[in-house]
Amino acid sequence: MKLLYFAWLRQKIGKAEETLEPPREVATVAALIDWLKTRGPGYVEALKNPKLVRVAVNREYVAADHRLTPSDEVALFPPVTGG
Amino acid sequence: MIRVQREDFDVGKELAALTRGKPSIGGITSFVGLVRDMAGGEKISGMTLEHYPGMTEKQLAEIEAEAHRRWQLDAVLIIHRHGPLKPGDRIVLVATASAHRDAAFDACRFLIDWLKTKAPFWKLEETDAGARWVDAKESDDDAARRWTED
C-alpha cells in the first residue's frame, strides 16, 4: 500500500511517502490510522486529532469506514487551504 | 479546462482565448485570487503552495463537471498555481462564460467556493516569526455548503 503525506502531516511524520504492508486486520481507513500511530511519535503527533486529518484513497475523499485494499494509494493530509 | 502550474498567467490573454470562436457567449465572470501581504495581523513576506499532483487535477475536473451540470455554460477555465509566491502574486483564476450573466456569476462563485474546500492545496505562509501552515476557515466550509442546501 502506498501512503502519501502532505503539509504539516508530512512534516510531523518526516516523509512525503512510503510503501507499507499493514497487517491483514487493518481493513479500514480508521484502522489504518490507528495502526500508523503505533509506528512512532511523529505519526502520533500528526494523527492525534482526527478532525484535522482528511483521507483520500486513489485520489478520492473517503470516510473513516472506507475499506482498503493492498493496491490502494492512500493520502493523509490536513484540511485544504487553496484558492 | 483545468490547469495546475507553477507559472504566472495573463488574465486578459486567458479570457480572450476562452471565448475565441464562440460567438454564443454573452458574458464572462472571472475571479482572480491574490497573495495578501497580511494575515491575522501579521506581515506575510511570501507563501508556498503545496498540492497533491494527480488528485488536484481530478478534483478540479469533477468540480468543473458539476458546474456544467448545474448551469448552462459555454466555457469554464480554472488555473491554480503552486510553488513559491509573493504578496500581490496571482494564485488562482476561475472564469465562466455563458450566454447570460446569471449562469456565469453563479457558476464562478460556486467554483471558487467548492475549490477552496475540495482541491488539495495547502498554504505555508512566511512571517517574521517563521513559517506557518494556514488553517482552514470554517467560513469557507459555510460558503461551500450554501451550494448543497436548497
PDB file of N, CA, C and O in Angstrom, chain B residues 37-69:
ATOM      1  N   ASP B  37      -0.650  40.608   1.746  1.00  0.00           N
ATOM      2  CA  ASP B  37       0.588  40.871   2.498  1.00  0.00           C
ATOM      3  C   ASP B  37       0.376  40.821   4.005  1.00  0.00           C
ATOM      4  O   ASP B  37       1.317  41.001   4.770  1.00  0.00           O
ATOM      5  N   MET B  38      -0.875  40.575   4.435  1.00  0.00           N
ATOM      6  CA  MET B  38      -1.165  40.497   5.870  1.00  0.00           C
ATOM      7  C   MET B  38      -2.089  39.310   6.119  1.00  0.00           C
ATOM      8  O   MET B  38      -2.958  39.018   5.301  1.00  0.00           O
ATOM      9  N   ALA B  39      -1.911  38.658   7.264  1.00  0.00           N
ATOM     10  CA  ALA B  39      -2.855  37.607   7.671  1.00  0.00           C
ATOM     11  C   ALA B  39      -2.837  37.534   9.188  1.00  0.00           C
ATOM     12  O   ALA B  39      -1.765  37.449   9.792  1.00  0.00           O
ATOM     13  N   GLY B  40      -4.009  37.601   9.800  1.00  0.00           N
ATOM     14  CA  GLY B  40      -4.098  37.530  11.254  1.00  0.00           C
ATOM     15  C   GLY B  40      -3.263  38.607  11.931  1.00  0.00           C
ATOM     16  O   GLY B  40      -2.684  38.374  12.989  1.00  0.00           O
ATOM     17  N   GLY B  41      -3.180  39.809  11.324  1.00  0.00           N
ATOM     18  CA  GLY B  41      -2.440  40.920  11.913  1.00  0.00           C
ATOM     19  C   GLY B  41      -0.934  40.827  11.729  1.00  0.00           C
ATOM     20  O   GLY B  41      -0.190  41.660  12.244  1.00  0.00           O
ATOM     21  N   GLU B  42      -0.486  39.807  10.994  1.00  0.00           N
ATOM     22  CA  GLU B  42       0.965  39.663  10.789  1.00  0.00           C
ATOM     23  C   GLU B  42       1.344  39.869   9.339  1.00  0.00           C
ATOM     24  O   GLU B  42       0.592  39.518   8.433  1.00  0.00           O
ATOM     25  N   LYS B  43       2.517  40.400   9.159  1.00  0.00           N
ATOM     26  CA  LYS B  43       3.000  40.652   7.807  1.00  0.00           C
ATOM     27  C   LYS B  43       3.443  39.337   7.152  1.00  0.00           C
ATOM     28  O   LYS B  43       4.133  38.527   7.773  1.00  0.00           O
ATOM     29  N   ILE B  44       3.034  39.173   5.917  1.00  0.00           N
ATOM     30  CA  ILE B  44       3.390  37.969   5.157  1.00  0.00           C
ATOM     31  C   ILE B  44       4.449  38.350   4.114  1.00  0.00           C
ATOM     32  O   ILE B  44       4.227  39.234   3.298  1.00  0.00           O
ATOM     33  N   SER B  45       5.583  37.685   4.174  1.00  0.00           N
ATOM     34  CA  SER B  45       6.634  38.012   3.202  1.00  0.00           C
ATOM     35  C   SER B  45       6.596  37.089   1.987  1.00  0.00           C
ATOM     36  O   SER B  45       7.175  37.393   0.947  1.00  0.00           O
ATOM     37  N   GLY B  46       5.916  35.956   2.123  1.00  0.00           N
ATOM     38  CA  GLY B  46       5.812  35.036   0.997  1.00  0.00           C
ATOM     39  C   GLY B  46       4.948  33.849   1.376  1.00  0.00           C
ATOM     40  O   GLY B  46       4.496  33.735   2.521  1.00  0.00           O
ATOM     41  N   MET B  47       4.732  32.998   0.404  1.00  0.00           N
ATOM     42  CA  MET B  47       3.862  31.849   0.629  1.00  0.00           C
ATOM     43  C   MET B  47       4.292  30.725  -0.308  1.00  0.00           C
ATOM     44  O   MET B  47       4.728  30.990  -1.425  1.00  0.00           O
ATOM     45  N   THR B  48       4.193  29.492   0.180  1.00  0.00           N
ATOM     46  CA  THR B  48       4.438  28.355  -0.703  1.00  0.00           C
ATOM     47  C   THR B  48       3.183  27.508  -0.742  1.00  0.00           C
ATOM     48  O   THR B  48       2.623  27.176   0.307  1.00  0.00           O
ATOM     49  N   LEU B  49       2.741  27.205  -1.938  1.00  0.00           N
ATOM     50  CA  LEU B  49       1.543  26.375  -2.106  1.00  0.00           C
ATOM     51  C   LEU B  49       1.958  24.961  -2.469  1.00  0.00           C
ATOM     52  O   LEU B  49       2.561  24.730  -3.518  1.00  0.00           O
ATOM     53  N   GLU B  50       1.625  24.038  -1.562  1.00  0.00           N
ATOM     54  CA  GLU B  50       1.861  22.614  -1.822  1.00  0.00           C
ATOM     55  C   GLU B  50       0.565  22.010  -2.365  1.00  0.00           C
ATOM     56  O   GLU B  50      -0.515  22.479  -2.038  1.00  0.00           O
ATOM     57  N   HIS B  51       0.672  20.995  -3.202  1.00  0.00           N
ATOM     58  CA  HIS B  51      -0.547  20.318  -3.634  1.00  0.00           C
ATOM     59  C   HIS B  51      -0.267  18.832  -3.861  1.00  0.00           C
ATOM     60  O   HIS B  51       0.856  18.364  -3.678  1.00  0.00           O
ATOM     61  N   TYR B  52      -1.321  18.112  -4.203  1.00  0.00           N
ATOM     62  CA  TYR B  52      -1.253  16.656  -4.393  1.00  0.00           C
ATOM     63  C   TYR B  52      -1.421  16.409  -5.887  1.00  0.00           C
ATOM     64  O   TYR B  52      -2.549  16.342  -6.384  1.00  0.00           O
ATOM     65  N   PRO B  53      -0.300  16.325  -6.604  1.00  0.00           N
ATOM     66  CA  PRO B  53      -0.394  16.162  -8.059  1.00  0.00           C
ATOM     67  C   PRO B  53      -1.214  14.921  -8.400  1.00  0.00           C
ATOM     68  O   PRO B  53      -1.063  13.872  -7.776  1.00  0.00           O
ATOM     69  N   GLY B  54      -2.086  15.055  -9.361  1.00  0.00           N
ATOM     70  CA  GLY B  54      -2.948  13.935  -9.721  1.00  0.00           C
ATOM     71  C   GLY B  54      -4.322  14.094  -9.096  1.00  0.00           C
ATOM     72  O   GLY B  54      -5.321  14.149  -9.796  1.00  0.00           O
ATOM     73  N   MET B  55      -4.352  14.214  -7.760  1.00  0.00           N
ATOM     74  CA  MET B  55      -5.656  14.415  -7.119  1.00  0.00           C
ATOM     75  C   MET B  55      -6.168  15.828  -7.376  1.00  0.00           C
ATOM     76  O   MET B  55      -7.371  16.031  -7.544  1.00  0.00           O
ATOM     77  N   THR B  56      -5.271  16.793  -7.391  1.00  0.00           N
ATOM     78  CA  THR B  56      -5.695  18.176  -7.639  1.00  0.00           C
ATOM     79  C   THR B  56      -6.451  18.265  -8.961  1.00  0.00           C
ATOM     80  O   THR B  56      -7.569  18.796  -9.016  1.00  0.00           O
ATOM     81  N   GLU B  57      -5.857  17.746 -10.010  1.00  0.00           N
ATOM     82  CA  GLU B  57      -6.476  17.812 -11.329  1.00  0.00           C
ATOM     83  C   GLU B  57      -7.811  17.062 -11.340  1.00  0.00           C
ATOM     84  O   GLU B  57      -8.787  17.522 -11.935  1.00  0.00           O
ATOM     85  N   LYS B  58      -7.827  15.909 -10.673  1.00  0.00           N
ATOM     86  CA  LYS B  58      -9.050  15.098 -10.634  1.00  0.00           C
ATOM     87  C   LYS B  58     -10.180  15.845  -9.920  1.00  0.00           C
ATOM     88  O   LYS B  58     -11.317  15.882 -10.398  1.00  0.00           O
ATOM     89  N   GLN B  59      -9.855  16.451  -8.776  1.00  0.00           N
ATOM     90  CA  GLN B  59     -10.886  17.175  -8.022  1.00  0.00           C
ATOM     91  C   GLN B  59     -11.374  18.392  -8.790  1.00  0.00           C
ATOM     92  O   GLN B  59     -12.574  18.683  -8.818  1.00  0.00           O
ATOM     93  N   LEU B  60     -10.449  19.133  -9.387  1.00  0.00           N
ATOM     94  CA  LEU B  60     -10.855  20.323 -10.149  1.00  0.00           C
ATOM     95  C   LEU B  60     -11.725  19.927 -11.332  1.00  0.00           C
ATOM     96  O   LEU B  60     -12.723  20.592 -11.635  1.00  0.00           O
ATOM     97  N   ALA B  61     -11.386  18.833 -12.005  1.00  0.00           N
ATOM     98  CA  ALA B  61     -12.182  18.381 -13.147  1.00  0.00           C
ATOM     99  C   ALA B  61     -13.588  17.978 -12.698  1.00  0.00           C
ATOM    100  O   ALA B  61     -14.575  18.242 -13.396  1.00  0.00           O
ATOM    101  N   GLU B  62     -13.694  17.370 -11.514  1.00  0.00           N
ATOM    102  CA  GLU B  62     -15.014  16.985 -11.004  1.00  0.00           C
ATOM    103  C   GLU B  62     -15.849  18.224 -10.667  1.00  0.00           C
ATOM    104  O   GLU B  62     -17.061  18.272 -10.922  1.00  0.00           O
ATOM    105  N   ILE B  63     -15.187  19.227 -10.077  1.00  0.00           N
ATOM    106  CA  ILE B  63     -15.899  20.464  -9.741  1.00  0.00           C
ATOM    107  C   ILE B  63     -16.362  21.159 -11.025  1.00  0.00           C
ATOM    108  O   ILE B  63     -17.489  21.662 -11.116  1.00  0.00           O
ATOM    109  N   GLU B  64     -15.501  21.161 -12.023  1.00  0.00           N
ATOM    110  CA  GLU B  64     -15.871  21.765 -13.312  1.00  0.00           C
ATOM    111  C   GLU B  64     -17.076  21.037 -13.922  1.00  0.00           C
ATOM    112  O   GLU B  64     -18.027  21.670 -14.408  1.00  0.00           O
ATOM    113  N   ALA B  65     -17.036  19.712 -13.882  1.00  0.00           N
ATOM    114  CA  ALA B  65     -18.150  18.931 -14.451  1.00  0.00           C
ATOM    115  C   ALA B  65     -19.444  19.228 -13.709  1.00  0.00           C
ATOM    116  O   ALA B  65     -20.520  19.326 -14.314  1.00  0.00           O
ATOM    117  N   GLU B  66     -19.346  19.393 -12.394  1.00  0.00           N
ATOM    118  CA  GLU B  66     -20.539  19.706 -11.593  1.00  0.00           C
ATOM    119  C   GLU B  66     -21.114  21.072 -11.999  1.00  0.00           C
ATOM    120  O   GLU B  66     -22.339  21.240 -12.095  1.00  0.00           O
ATOM    121  N   ALA B  67     -20.258  22.050 -12.249  1.00  0.00           N
ATOM    122  CA  ALA B  67     -20.733  23.376 -12.690  1.00  0.00           C
ATOM    123  C   ALA B  67     -21.461  23.266 -14.029  1.00  0.00           C
ATOM    124  O   ALA B  67     -22.504  23.899 -14.230  1.00  0.00           O
ATOM    125  N   HIS B  68     -20.923  22.431 -14.915  1.00  0.00           N
ATOM    126  CA  HIS B  68     -21.589  22.249 -16.213  1.00  0.00           C
ATOM    127  C   HIS B  68     -22.957  21.576 -16.059  1.00  0.00           C
ATOM    128  O   HIS B  68     -23.872  21.849 -16.828  1.00  0.00           O
ATOM    129  N   ARG B  69     -23.061  20.686 -15.061  1.00  0.00           N
ATOM    130  CA  ARG B  69     -24.361  20.047 -14.837  1.00  0.00           C
ATOM    131  C   ARG B  69     -25.384  21.046 -14.310  1.00  0.00           C
ATOM    132  O   ARG B  69     -26.557  20.986 -14.615  1.00  0.00           O
TER     133      ARG B  69
END
